[in-house]
JSON list of C-alpha atoms and ligand atoms in Angstrom, two decimals:
[
{"chain": "A", "resi": 768, "resn": "UNK", "atom": "CA", "xyz": [0.11, 15.35, -19.40]},
{"chain": "A", "resi": 769, "resn": "UNK", "atom": "CA", "xyz": [-2.98, 16.60, -17.53]},
{"chain": "A", "resi": 770, "resn": "UNK", "atom": "CA", "xyz": [-4.12, 14.28, -14.71]},
{"chain": "A", "resi": 771, "resn": "UNK", "atom": "CA", "xyz": [-7.01, 14.17, -12.27]},
{"chain": "A", "resi": 772, "resn": "UNK", "atom": "CA", "xyz": [-6.61, 12.75, -8.77]},
{"chain": "A", "resi": 773, "resn": "UNK", "atom": "CA", "xyz": [-9.69, 11.37, -6.89]},
{"chain": "A", "resi": 774, "resn": "UNK", "atom": "CA", "xyz": [-10.11, 9.75, -3.52]},
{"chain": "A", "resi": 775, "resn": "UNK", "atom": "CA", "xyz": [-13.04, 7.36, -3.52]},
{"chain": "A", "resi": 776, "resn": "UNK", "atom": "CA", "xyz": [-14.57, 4.74, -1.30]},
{"chain": "A", "resi": 777, "resn": "UNK", "atom": "CA", "xyz": [-12.74, 1.35, -1.76]},
{"chain": "A", "resi": 778, "resn": "UNK", "atom": "CA", "xyz": [-15.72, -0.85, -2.57]},
{"chain": "A", "resi": 779, "resn": "UNK", "atom": "CA", "xyz": [-17.49, 1.54, -4.77]},
{"chain": "A", "resi": 780, "resn": "UNK", "atom": "CA", "xyz": [-14.40, 2.21, -6.86]},
{"chain": "A", "resi": 781, "resn": "UNK", "atom": "CA", "xyz": [-13.35, -1.42, -7.22]},
{"chain": "A", "resi": 782, "resn": "UNK", "atom": "CA", "xyz": [-14.79, -1.75, -10.68]},
{"chain": "A", "resi": 783, "resn": "UNK", "atom": "CA", "xyz": [-12.59, 1.24, -11.81]},
{"chain": "A", "resi": 784, "resn": "UNK", "atom": "CA", "xyz": [-9.54, -0.11, -10.13]},
{"chain": "A", "resi": 785, "resn": "UNK", "atom": "CA", "xyz": [-9.75, -3.81, -10.90]},
{"chain": "A", "resi": 786, "resn": "UNK", "atom": "CA", "xyz": [-8.67, -3.58, -14.61]},
{"chain": "A", "resi": 787, "resn": "UNK", "atom": "CA", "xyz": [-5.51, -1.62, -13.87]},
{"chain": "A", "resi": 788, "resn": "UNK", "atom": "CA", "xyz": [-4.64, -4.06, -10.97]},
{"chain": "A", "resi": 789, "resn": "UNK", "atom": "CA", "xyz": [-5.31, -7.05, -13.05]},
{"chain": "A", "resi": 790, "resn": "UNK", "atom": "CA", "xyz": [-3.07, -5.63, -15.78]},
{"chain": "A", "resi": 791, "resn": "UNK", "atom": "CA", "xyz": [-0.28, -4.95, -13.31]},
{"chain": "A", "resi": 792, "resn": "UNK", "atom": "CA", "xyz": [-0.71, -8.34, -11.66]},
{"chain": "A", "resi": 793, "resn": "UNK", "atom": "CA", "xyz": [-2.39, -10.79, -14.12]},
{"chain": "A", "resi": 794, "resn": "UNK", "atom": "CA", "xyz": [-4.15, -13.50, -12.09]},
{"chain": "A", "resi": 795, "resn": "UNK", "atom": "CA", "xyz": [-1.94, -16.20, -13.59]},
{"chain": "A", "resi": 796, "resn": "UNK", "atom": "CA", "xyz": [1.26, -14.29, -12.71]},
{"chain": "A", "resi": 797, "resn": "UNK", "atom": "CA", "xyz": [-0.09, -13.26, -9.28]},
{"chain": "A", "resi": 798, "resn": "UNK", "atom": "CA", "xyz": [-0.78, -16.88, -8.51]},
{"chain": "A", "resi": 799, "resn": "UNK", "atom": "CA", "xyz": [3.06, -17.62, -8.77]},
{"chain": "A", "resi": 800, "resn": "UNK", "atom": "CA", "xyz": [4.02, -14.88, -6.42]},
{"chain": "A", "resi": 801, "resn": "UNK", "atom": "CA", "xyz": [4.91, -15.61, -2.67]},
{"chain": "A", "resi": 802, "resn": "UNK", "atom": "CA", "xyz": [1.97, -13.44, -1.54]},
{"chain": "A", "resi": 803, "resn": "UNK", "atom": "CA", "xyz": [-0.31, -14.27, -4.42]},
{"chain": "A", "resi": 804, "resn": "UNK", "atom": "CA", "xyz": [-2.54, -16.88, -2.73]},
{"chain": "A", "resi": 805, "resn": "UNK", "atom": "CA", "xyz": [-2.78, -15.05, 0.56]},
{"chain": "A", "resi": 806, "resn": "UNK", "atom": "CA", "xyz": [-6.10, -13.43, 1.34]},
{"chain": "A", "resi": 807, "resn": "UNK", "atom": "CA", "xyz": [-5.53, -9.66, 1.67]},
{"chain": "A", "resi": 808, "resn": "UNK", "atom": "CA", "xyz": [-7.87, -7.01, 3.17]},
{"chain": "A", "resi": 809, "resn": "UNK", "atom": "CA", "xyz": [-9.63, -4.80, 0.48]},
{"chain": "A", "resi": 810, "resn": "UNK", "atom": "CA", "xyz": [-8.89, -1.06, 0.55]},
{"chain": "A", "resi": 811, "resn": "UNK", "atom": "CA", "xyz": [-11.22, 1.31, 2.56]},
{"chain": "A", "resi": 812, "resn": "UNK", "atom": "CA", "xyz": [-10.37, 4.09, 0.16]},
{"chain": "A", "resi": 813, "resn": "UNK", "atom": "CA", "xyz": [-8.39, 4.47, -3.23]},
{"chain": "A", "resi": 814, "resn": "UNK", "atom": "CA", "xyz": [-6.42, 7.17, -4.67]},
{"chain": "A", "resi": 815, "resn": "UNK", "atom": "CA", "xyz": [-7.14, 7.05, -8.42]},
{"chain": "A", "resi": 816, "resn": "UNK", "atom": "CA", "xyz": [-5.09, 8.96, -10.89]},
{"chain": "A", "resi": 817, "resn": "UNK", "atom": "CA", "xyz": [-6.52, 9.40, -14.46]},
{"chain": "A", "resi": 818, "resn": "UNK", "atom": "CA", "xyz": [-4.83, 10.88, -17.37]},
{"chain": "A", "resi": 819, "resn": "UNK", "atom": "CA", "xyz": [-6.68, 12.77, -19.95]},
{"chain": "A", "resi": 820, "resn": "UNK", "atom": "CA", "xyz": [-8.13, 10.36, -22.55]},
{"chain": "A", "resi": 821, "resn": "UNK", "atom": "CA", "xyz": [-6.11, 7.50, -20.82]},
{"chain": "A", "resi": 822, "resn": "UNK", "atom": "CA", "xyz": [-8.38, 6.40, -18.05]},
{"chain": "A", "resi": 823, "resn": "UNK", "atom": "CA", "xyz": [-6.86, 5.24, -14.83]},
{"chain": "A", "resi": 824, "resn": "UNK", "atom": "CA", "xyz": [-3.21, 5.17, -14.97]},
{"chain": "A", "resi": 825, "resn": "UNK", "atom": "CA", "xyz": [-2.19, 4.87, -11.21]},
{"chain": "A", "resi": 826, "resn": "UNK", "atom": "CA", "xyz": [-3.77, 3.38, -8.11]},
{"chain": "A", "resi": 827, "resn": "UNK", "atom": "CA", "xyz": [-2.95, 3.50, -4.33]},
{"chain": "A", "resi": 828, "resn": "UNK", "atom": "CA", "xyz": [-5.23, 1.79, -1.78]},
{"chain": "A", "resi": 829, "resn": "UNK", "atom": "CA", "xyz": [-5.67, 2.95, 1.74]},
{"chain": "A", "resi": 830, "resn": "UNK", "atom": "CA", "xyz": [-6.91, 1.19, 4.92]},
{"chain": "A", "resi": 831, "resn": "UNK", "atom": "CA", "xyz": [-7.33, 2.04, 8.51]},
{"chain": "A", "resi": 832, "resn": "UNK", "atom": "CA", "xyz": [-6.66, -0.59, 11.06]},
{"chain": "A", "resi": 833, "resn": "UNK", "atom": "CA", "xyz": [-6.93, -0.88, 14.89]},
{"chain": "A", "resi": 834, "resn": "UNK", "atom": "CA", "xyz": [-3.65, -2.92, 15.19]},
{"chain": "A", "resi": 835, "resn": "UNK", "atom": "CA", "xyz": [-1.31, -3.35, 18.13]},
{"chain": "A", "resi": 836, "resn": "UNK", "atom": "CA", "xyz": [2.36, -2.43, 18.52]},
{"chain": "A", "resi": 837, "resn": "UNK", "atom": "CA", "xyz": [4.15, -4.45, 21.18]},
{"chain": "A", "resi": 838, "resn": "UNK", "atom": "CA", "xyz": [0.74, -5.29, 22.72]},
{"chain": "A", "resi": 839, "resn": "UNK", "atom": "CA", "xyz": [-0.45, -1.74, 22.89]},
{"chain": "A", "resi": 840, "resn": "UNK", "atom": "CA", "xyz": [-3.23, -0.29, 20.70]},
{"chain": "A", "resi": 841, "resn": "UNK", "atom": "CA", "xyz": [-1.94, 1.31, 17.46]},
{"chain": "A", "resi": 842, "resn": "UNK", "atom": "CA", "xyz": [-4.06, 2.93, 14.94]},
{"chain": "A", "resi": 843, "resn": "UNK", "atom": "CA", "xyz": [-2.43, 2.20, 11.62]},
{"chain": "A", "resi": 844, "resn": "UNK", "atom": "CA", "xyz": [-2.84, 3.59, 8.19]},
{"chain": "A", "resi": 845, "resn": "UNK", "atom": "CA", "xyz": [-2.37, 0.93, 5.53]},
{"chain": "A", "resi": 846, "resn": "UNK", "atom": "CA", "xyz": [-1.13, 1.51, 1.95]},
{"chain": "A", "resi": 847, "resn": "UNK", "atom": "CA", "xyz": [-1.87, -1.24, -0.59]},
{"chain": "A", "resi": 848, "resn": "UNK", "atom": "CA", "xyz": [-1.99, -1.94, -4.35]},
{"chain": "A", "resi": 849, "resn": "UNK", "atom": "CA", "xyz": [0.52, 0.75, -5.39]},
{"chain": "A", "resi": 850, "resn": "UNK", "atom": "CA", "xyz": [0.43, 0.40, -9.11]},
{"chain": "A", "resi": 851, "resn": "UNK", "atom": "CA", "xyz": [1.03, 2.44, -12.32]},
{"chain": "A", "resi": 852, "resn": "UNK", "atom": "CA", "xyz": [0.07, 1.35, -15.74]},
{"chain": "A", "resi": 853, "resn": "UNK", "atom": "CA", "xyz": [3.28, 0.17, -17.53]},
{"chain": "A", "resi": 854, "resn": "UNK", "atom": "CA", "xyz": [3.17, 2.86, -20.27]},
{"chain": "A", "resi": 855, "resn": "UNK", "atom": "CA", "xyz": [2.86, 5.50, -17.64]},
{"chain": "A", "resi": 856, "resn": "UNK", "atom": "CA", "xyz": [5.65, 4.64, -15.32]},
{"chain": "A", "resi": 857, "resn": "UNK", "atom": "CA", "xyz": [8.65, 6.94, -14.37]},
{"chain": "A", "resi": 858, "resn": "UNK", "atom": "CA", "xyz": [6.59, 10.10, -14.81]},
{"chain": "A", "resi": 859, "resn": "UNK", "atom": "CA", "xyz": [6.15, 10.62, -10.94]},
{"chain": "A", "resi": 860, "resn": "UNK", "atom": "CA", "xyz": [2.58, 9.31, -10.79]},
{"chain": "A", "resi": 861, "resn": "UNK", "atom": "CA", "xyz": [3.03, 6.76, -8.02]},
{"chain": "A", "resi": 862, "resn": "UNK", "atom": "CA", "xyz": [4.93, 9.38, -5.95]},
{"chain": "A", "resi": 863, "resn": "UNK", "atom": "CA", "xyz": [2.03, 11.80, -6.45]},
{"chain": "A", "resi": 864, "resn": "UNK", "atom": "CA", "xyz": [-0.61, 9.13, -5.64]},
{"chain": "A", "resi": 865, "resn": "UNK", "atom": "CA", "xyz": [1.41, 7.96, -2.49]},
{"chain": "A", "resi": 866, "resn": "UNK", "atom": "CA", "xyz": [1.69, 11.62, -1.29]},
{"chain": "A", "resi": 867, "resn": "UNK", "atom": "CA", "xyz": [-2.00, 12.13, -1.68]},
{"chain": "A", "resi": 868, "resn": "UNK", "atom": "CA", "xyz": [-2.64, 8.86, 0.30]},
{"chain": "A", "resi": 869, "resn": "UNK", "atom": "CA", "xyz": [-0.25, 9.91, 3.04]},
{"chain": "A", "resi": 870, "resn": "UNK", "atom": "CA", "xyz": [-1.86, 13.44, 3.20]},
{"chain": "A", "resi": 871, "resn": "UNK", "atom": "CA", "xyz": [-5.25, 11.79, 3.57]},
{"chain": "A", "resi": 872, "resn": "UNK", "atom": "CA", "xyz": [-4.10, 9.57, 6.29]},
{"chain": "A", "resi": 873, "resn": "UNK", "atom": "CA", "xyz": [-2.26, 12.40, 8.10]},
{"chain": "A", "resi": 874, "resn": "UNK", "atom": "CA", "xyz": [-5.44, 14.46, 8.07]},
{"chain": "A", "resi": 875, "resn": "UNK", "atom": "CA", "xyz": [-7.11, 11.68, 10.20]},
{"chain": "A", "resi": 876, "resn": "UNK", "atom": "CA", "xyz": [-4.93, 12.87, 13.06]},
{"chain": "A", "resi": 877, "resn": "UNK", "atom": "CA", "xyz": [-5.32, 9.81, 15.13]},
{"chain": "A", "resi": 878, "resn": "UNK", "atom": "CA", "xyz": [-2.96, 7.56, 13.11]},
{"chain": "A", "resi": 879, "resn": "UNK", "atom": "CA", "xyz": [0.32, 6.37, 14.77]},
{"chain": "A", "resi": 880, "resn": "UNK", "atom": "CA", "xyz": [2.14, 5.34, 11.57]},
{"chain": "A", "resi": 881, "resn": "UNK", "atom": "CA", "xyz": [1.50, 4.25, 7.94]},
{"chain": "A", "resi": 882, "resn": "UNK", "atom": "CA", "xyz": [2.51, 0.62, 6.90]},
{"chain": "A", "resi": 883, "resn": "UNK", "atom": "CA", "xyz": [2.86, -1.05, 3.54]},
{"chain": "A", "resi": 884, "resn": "UNK", "atom": "CA", "xyz": [4.11, -4.44, 2.38]},
{"chain": "A", "resi": 885, "resn": "UNK", "atom": "CA", "xyz": [6.36, -4.81, -0.51]},
{"chain": "A", "resi": 886, "resn": "UNK", "atom": "CA", "xyz": [8.96, -7.09, -2.51]},
{"chain": "A", "resi": 887, "resn": "UNK", "atom": "CA", "xyz": [12.65, -6.59, -2.46]},
{"chain": "A", "resi": 888, "resn": "UNK", "atom": "CA", "xyz": [12.79, -4.88, -5.85]},
{"chain": "A", "resi": 889, "resn": "UNK", "atom": "CA", "xyz": [10.72, -1.99, -4.52]},
{"chain": "A", "resi": 890, "resn": "UNK", "atom": "CA", "xyz": [12.72, -1.37, -1.25]},
{"chain": "A", "resi": 891, "resn": "UNK", "atom": "CA", "xyz": [14.76, 1.37, -2.93]},
{"chain": "A", "resi": 892, "resn": "UNK", "atom": "CA", "xyz": [11.60, 3.06, -4.37]},
{"chain": "A", "resi": 893, "resn": "UNK", "atom": "CA", "xyz": [9.86, 3.30, -0.95]},
{"chain": "A", "resi": 894, "resn": "UNK", "atom": "CA", "xyz": [13.23, 4.14, 0.89]},
{"chain": "A", "resi": 895, "resn": "UNK", "atom": "CA", "xyz": [13.78, 7.03, -1.48]},
{"chain": "A", "resi": 896, "resn": "UNK", "atom": "CA", "xyz": [10.22, 8.22, -0.37]},
{"chain": "A", "resi": 897, "resn": "UNK", "atom": "CA", "xyz": [10.80, 8.35, 3.25]},
{"chain": "A", "resi": 898, "resn": "UNK", "atom": "CA", "xyz": [9.63, 4.84, 4.18]},
{"chain": "A", "resi": 899, "resn": "UNK", "atom": "CA", "xyz": [11.69, 2.81, 6.61]},
{"chain": "A", "resi": 900, "resn": "UNK", "atom": "CA", "xyz": [12.01, -1.02, 7.01]},
{"chain": "A", "resi": 901, "resn": "UNK", "atom": "CA", "xyz": [10.18, -2.46, 9.94]},
{"chain": "A", "resi": 902, "resn": "UNK", "atom": "CA", "xyz": [12.70, -5.01, 11.28]},
{"chain": "A", "resi": 903, "resn": "UNK", "atom": "CA", "xyz": [10.29, -6.72, 13.81]},
{"chain": "A", "resi": 904, "resn": "UNK", "atom": "CA", "xyz": [7.56, -9.29, 13.42]},
{"chain": "A", "resi": 905, "resn": "UNK", "atom": "CA", "xyz": [4.17, -9.03, 11.78]},
{"chain": "A", "resi": 906, "resn": "UNK", "atom": "CA", "xyz": [1.37, -10.94, 13.00]},
{"chain": "A", "resi": 907, "resn": "UNK", "atom": "CA", "xyz": [-1.87, -11.22, 10.89]},
{"chain": "A", "resi": 908, "resn": "UNK", "atom": "CA", "xyz": [-4.87, -13.42, 10.27]},
{"chain": "A", "resi": 909, "resn": "UNK", "atom": "CA", "xyz": [-3.91, -16.07, 7.75]},
{"chain": "A", "resi": 910, "resn": "UNK", "atom": "CA", "xyz": [-5.79, -19.08, 6.26]},
{"chain": "A", "resi": 911, "resn": "UNK", "atom": "CA", "xyz": [-4.21, -21.25, 8.76]},
{"chain": "A", "resi": 912, "resn": "UNK", "atom": "CA", "xyz": [-5.07, -18.88, 11.71]},
{"chain": "A", "resi": 913, "resn": "UNK", "atom": "CA", "xyz": [-3.42, -16.12, 13.46]},
{"chain": "A", "resi": 914, "resn": "UNK", "atom": "CA", "xyz": [0.28, -16.12, 12.87]},
{"chain": "A", "resi": 915, "resn": "UNK", "atom": "CA", "xyz": [3.51, -14.56, 11.40]},
{"chain": "A", "resi": 916, "resn": "UNK", "atom": "CA", "xyz": [3.07, -12.78, 8.06]},
{"chain": "A", "resi": 917, "resn": "UNK", "atom": "CA", "xyz": [6.49, -12.71, 6.24]},
{"chain": "A", "resi": 918, "resn": "UNK", "atom": "CA", "xyz": [5.57, -13.15, 2.56]},
{"chain": "A", "resi": 919, "resn": "UNK", "atom": "CA", "xyz": [6.35, -9.45, 1.97]},
{"chain": "A", "resi": 920, "resn": "UNK", "atom": "CA", "xyz": [8.53, -7.00, 3.78]},
{"chain": "A", "resi": 921, "resn": "UNK", "atom": "CA", "xyz": [6.90, -4.28, 5.98]},
{"chain": "A", "resi": 922, "resn": "UNK", "atom": "CA", "xyz": [7.84, -0.62, 5.51]},
{"chain": "A", "resi": 923, "resn": "UNK", "atom": "CA", "xyz": [6.74, 2.14, 7.96]},
{"chain": "A", "resi": 924, "resn": "UNK", "atom": "CA", "xyz": [6.13, 5.80, 7.26]},
{"chain": "A", "resi": 925, "resn": "UNK", "atom": "CA", "xyz": [6.50, 7.80, 10.54]},
{"chain": "A", "resi": 926, "resn": "UNK", "atom": "CA", "xyz": [3.61, 9.88, 11.66]},
{"chain": "A", "resi": 927, "resn": "UNK", "atom": "CA", "xyz": [3.31, 10.12, 15.49]},
{"chain": "A", "resi": 928, "resn": "UNK", "atom": "CA", "xyz": [5.07, 6.86, 16.13]},
{"chain": "A", "resi": 929, "resn": "UNK", "atom": "CA", "xyz": [8.40, 5.62, 14.40]},
{"chain": "A", "resi": 930, "resn": "UNK", "atom": "CA", "xyz": [8.31, 1.81, 15.03]},
{"chain": "A", "resi": 931, "resn": "UNK", "atom": "CA", "xyz": [11.31, 0.03, 13.68]},
{"chain": "A", "resi": 932, "resn": "UNK", "atom": "CA", "xyz": [11.40, -3.20, 15.81]},
{"chain": "A", "resi": 933, "resn": "UNK", "atom": "CA", "xyz": [9.05, -5.14, 18.02]},
{"chain": "A", "resi": 934, "resn": "UNK", "atom": "CA", "xyz": [5.74, -6.79, 17.05]},
{"chain": "A", "resi": 935, "resn": "UNK", "atom": "CA", "xyz": [2.93, -5.34, 15.02]},
{"chain": "A", "resi": 936, "resn": "UNK", "atom": "CA", "xyz": [-0.21, -7.32, 15.18]},
{"chain": "A", "resi": 937, "resn": "UNK", "atom": "CA", "xyz": [-2.37, -6.42, 12.29]},
{"chain": "A", "resi": 938, "resn": "UNK", "atom": "CA", "xyz": [-5.40, -7.77, 14.21]},
{"chain": "A", "resi": 939, "resn": "UNK", "atom": "CA", "xyz": [-6.91, -8.92, 10.84]},
{"chain": "A", "resi": 940, "resn": "UNK", "atom": "CA", "xyz": [-6.00, -9.80, 7.26]},
{"chain": "A", "resi": 941, "resn": "UNK", "atom": "CA", "xyz": [-2.68, -8.22, 5.77]},
{"chain": "A", "resi": 942, "resn": "UNK", "atom": "CA", "xyz": [-2.95, -5.83, 2.91]},
{"chain": "B", "resi": 1093, "resn": "COA", "atom": "C1", "xyz": [6.62, 0.68, -8.44]},
{"chain": "B", "resi": 1093, "resn": "COA", "atom": "C2", "xyz": [5.60, 1.51, -9.30]},
{"chain": "B", "resi": 1093, "resn": "COA", "atom": "C3", "xyz": [4.24, 1.68, -8.60]},
{"chain": "B", "resi": 1093, "resn": "COA", "atom": "C4", "xyz": [6.16, 2.84, -9.46]},
{"chain": "B", "resi": 1093, "resn": "COA", "atom": "O1", "xyz": [5.26, 3.64, -10.27]},
{"chain": "B", "resi": 1093, "resn": "COA", "atom": "P1", "xyz": [5.80, 4.96, -11.10]},
{"chain": "B", "resi": 1093, "resn": "COA", "atom": "O2", "xyz": [4.51, 5.76, -11.32]},
{"chain": "B", "resi": 1093, "resn": "COA", "atom": "O3", "xyz": [6.65, 4.68, -12.18]},
{"chain": "B", "resi": 1093, "resn": "COA", "atom": "O4", "xyz": [6.67, 5.74, -9.95]},
{"chain": "B", "resi": 1093, "resn": "COA", "atom": "P2", "xyz": [7.34, 7.18, -10.07]},
{"chain": "B", "resi": 1093, "resn": "COA", "atom": "O5", "xyz": [7.34, 7.64, -11.44]},
{"chain": "B", "resi": 1093, "resn": "COA", "atom": "O6", "xyz": [6.70, 8.08, -8.98]},
{"chain": "B", "resi": 1093, "resn": "COA", "atom": "O7", "xyz": [8.77, 6.84, -9.59]},
{"chain": "B", "resi": 1093, "resn": "COA", "atom": "C5", "xyz": [9.57, 5.94, -10.29]},
{"chain": "B", "resi": 1093, "resn": "COA", "atom": "C6", "xyz": [10.78, 6.41, -10.71]},
{"chain": "B", "resi": 1093, "resn": "COA", "atom": "O8", "xyz": [10.77, 7.29, -11.71]},
{"chain": "B", "resi": 1093, "resn": "COA", "atom": "C7", "xyz": [11.63, 8.42, -11.48]},
{"chain": "B", "resi": 1093, "resn": "COA", "atom": "N1", "xyz": [10.77, 9.61, -11.95]},
{"chain": "B", "resi": 1093, "resn": "COA", "atom": "C8", "xyz": [9.78, 10.18, -11.49]},
{"chain": "B", "resi": 1093, "resn": "COA", "atom": "N2", "xyz": [9.34, 11.24, -12.31]},
{"chain": "B", "resi": 1093, "resn": "COA", "atom": "C9", "xyz": [10.13, 11.03, -13.43]},
{"chain": "B", "resi": 1093, "resn": "COA", "atom": "C10", "xyz": [10.24, 11.79, -14.62]},
{"chain": "B", "resi": 1093, "resn": "COA", "atom": "N3", "xyz": [9.34, 12.79, -14.89]},
{"chain": "B", "resi": 1093, "resn": "COA", "atom": "N4", "xyz": [11.18, 11.39, -15.54]},
{"chain": "B", "resi": 1093, "resn": "COA", "atom": "C11", "xyz": [11.97, 10.40, -15.25]},
{"chain": "B", "resi": 1093, "resn": "COA", "atom": "N5", "xyz": [11.89, 9.64, -14.14]},
{"chain": "B", "resi": 1093, "resn": "COA", "atom": "C12", "xyz": [11.07, 9.99, -13.17]},
{"chain": "B", "resi": 1093, "resn": "COA", "atom": "C13", "xyz": [11.52, 8.54, -10.03]},
{"chain": "B", "resi": 1093, "resn": "COA", "atom": "O9", "xyz": [12.76, 9.21, -9.52]},
{"chain": "B", "resi": 1093, "resn": "COA", "atom": "C14", "xyz": [11.56, 7.11, -9.59]},
{"chain": "B", "resi": 1093, "resn": "COA", "atom": "O10", "xyz": [12.93, 6.62, -9.53]},
{"chain": "B", "resi": 1093, "resn": "COA", "atom": "P3", "xyz": [13.54, 6.11, -8.23]},
{"chain": "B", "resi": 1093, "resn": "COA", "atom": "O11", "xyz": [12.67, 5.04, -7.61]},
{"chain": "B", "resi": 1093, "resn": "COA", "atom": "O12", "xyz": [14.88, 5.64, -8.52]},
{"chain": "B", "resi": 1093, "resn": "COA", "atom": "O13", "xyz": [13.50, 7.35, -7.30]},
{"chain": "B", "resi": 1093, "resn": "COA", "atom": "C15", "xyz": [5.59, 0.91, -10.65]},
{"chain": "B", "resi": 1093, "resn": "COA", "atom": "O14", "xyz": [6.78, 0.52, -11.18]},
{"chain": "B", "resi": 1093, "resn": "COA", "atom": "C16", "xyz": [4.56, -0.33, -10.65]},
{"chain": "B", "resi": 1093, "resn": "COA", "atom": "O15", "xyz": [3.38, -0.26, -10.80]},
{"chain": "B", "resi": 1093, "resn": "COA", "atom": "N6", "xyz": [5.31, -1.55, -10.53]},
{"chain": "B", "resi": 1093, "resn": "COA", "atom": "C17", "xyz": [4.54, -2.82, -10.45]},
{"chain": "B", "resi": 1093, "resn": "COA", "atom": "C18", "xyz": [3.61, -3.04, -9.26]},
{"chain": "B", "resi": 1093, "resn": "COA", "atom": "C19", "xyz": [4.46, -2.88, -8.02]},
{"chain": "B", "resi": 1093, "resn": "COA", "atom": "O16", "xyz": [5.56, -3.44, -7.94]},
{"chain": "B", "resi": 1093, "resn": "COA", "atom": "N7", "xyz": [3.90, -2.06, -7.14]},
{"chain": "B", "resi": 1093, "resn": "COA", "atom": "C20", "xyz": [4.53, -1.88, -5.81]},
{"chain": "B", "resi": 1093, "resn": "COA", "atom": "C21", "xyz": [3.73, -2.72, -4.89]},
{"chain": "B", "resi": 1093, "resn": "COA", "atom": "S1", "xyz": [4.35, -2.52, -3.09]}
]
């Protein structure tokens, strides 16, 4: 299978990403998930993997966020919306797209760590790719105000910092 990988602006590439994300998380299914009703921050950039004659088959969103770790400024690289079209799974596409996203975030130089949020059935997938559970507390903007975000589990990819415990304040919406 021949693939093309592009990294595009998040807003501009939303029309391309939306059909894949809606297929992976249909709105009626998403509404039933613990995180489905929570407002999430849109991606600043997207890794888009296209297969020849197949269109978009895999997506990874990226964000940059001026957050805090234990009260100190922390520049965080966010990963969101990791999704592969069902008929293209287990071919390494999400691994390729995640690596491309991490390379992009690493090139920024100024990021302390990368952070994503996932459901328990994906813990093994991320652990096998070098991500570590963050066992502390996540604070974020929520419809009810600023508070604890625990609808999904946080996983960290170490860059300069290796946070495992403490408090990460996302200083904005989760992703
Ligand atoms: C989770 C998800 C993104 C993985 O996508 P994917 O493209 O299938 O991921 P990969 O192919 O890179 O890896 C998946 C598995 O296939 C295996 N694999 C990779 N290439 C393979 C190949 N050529 N042949 C067989 N297996 C292969 C990998 O080893 C991996 O197994 P592991 O997790 O036991 O290590 C996909 O299942 C998905 O979209 N799920 C629904 C949405 C979701 O839950 N997203 C995560 C949000 S946090």
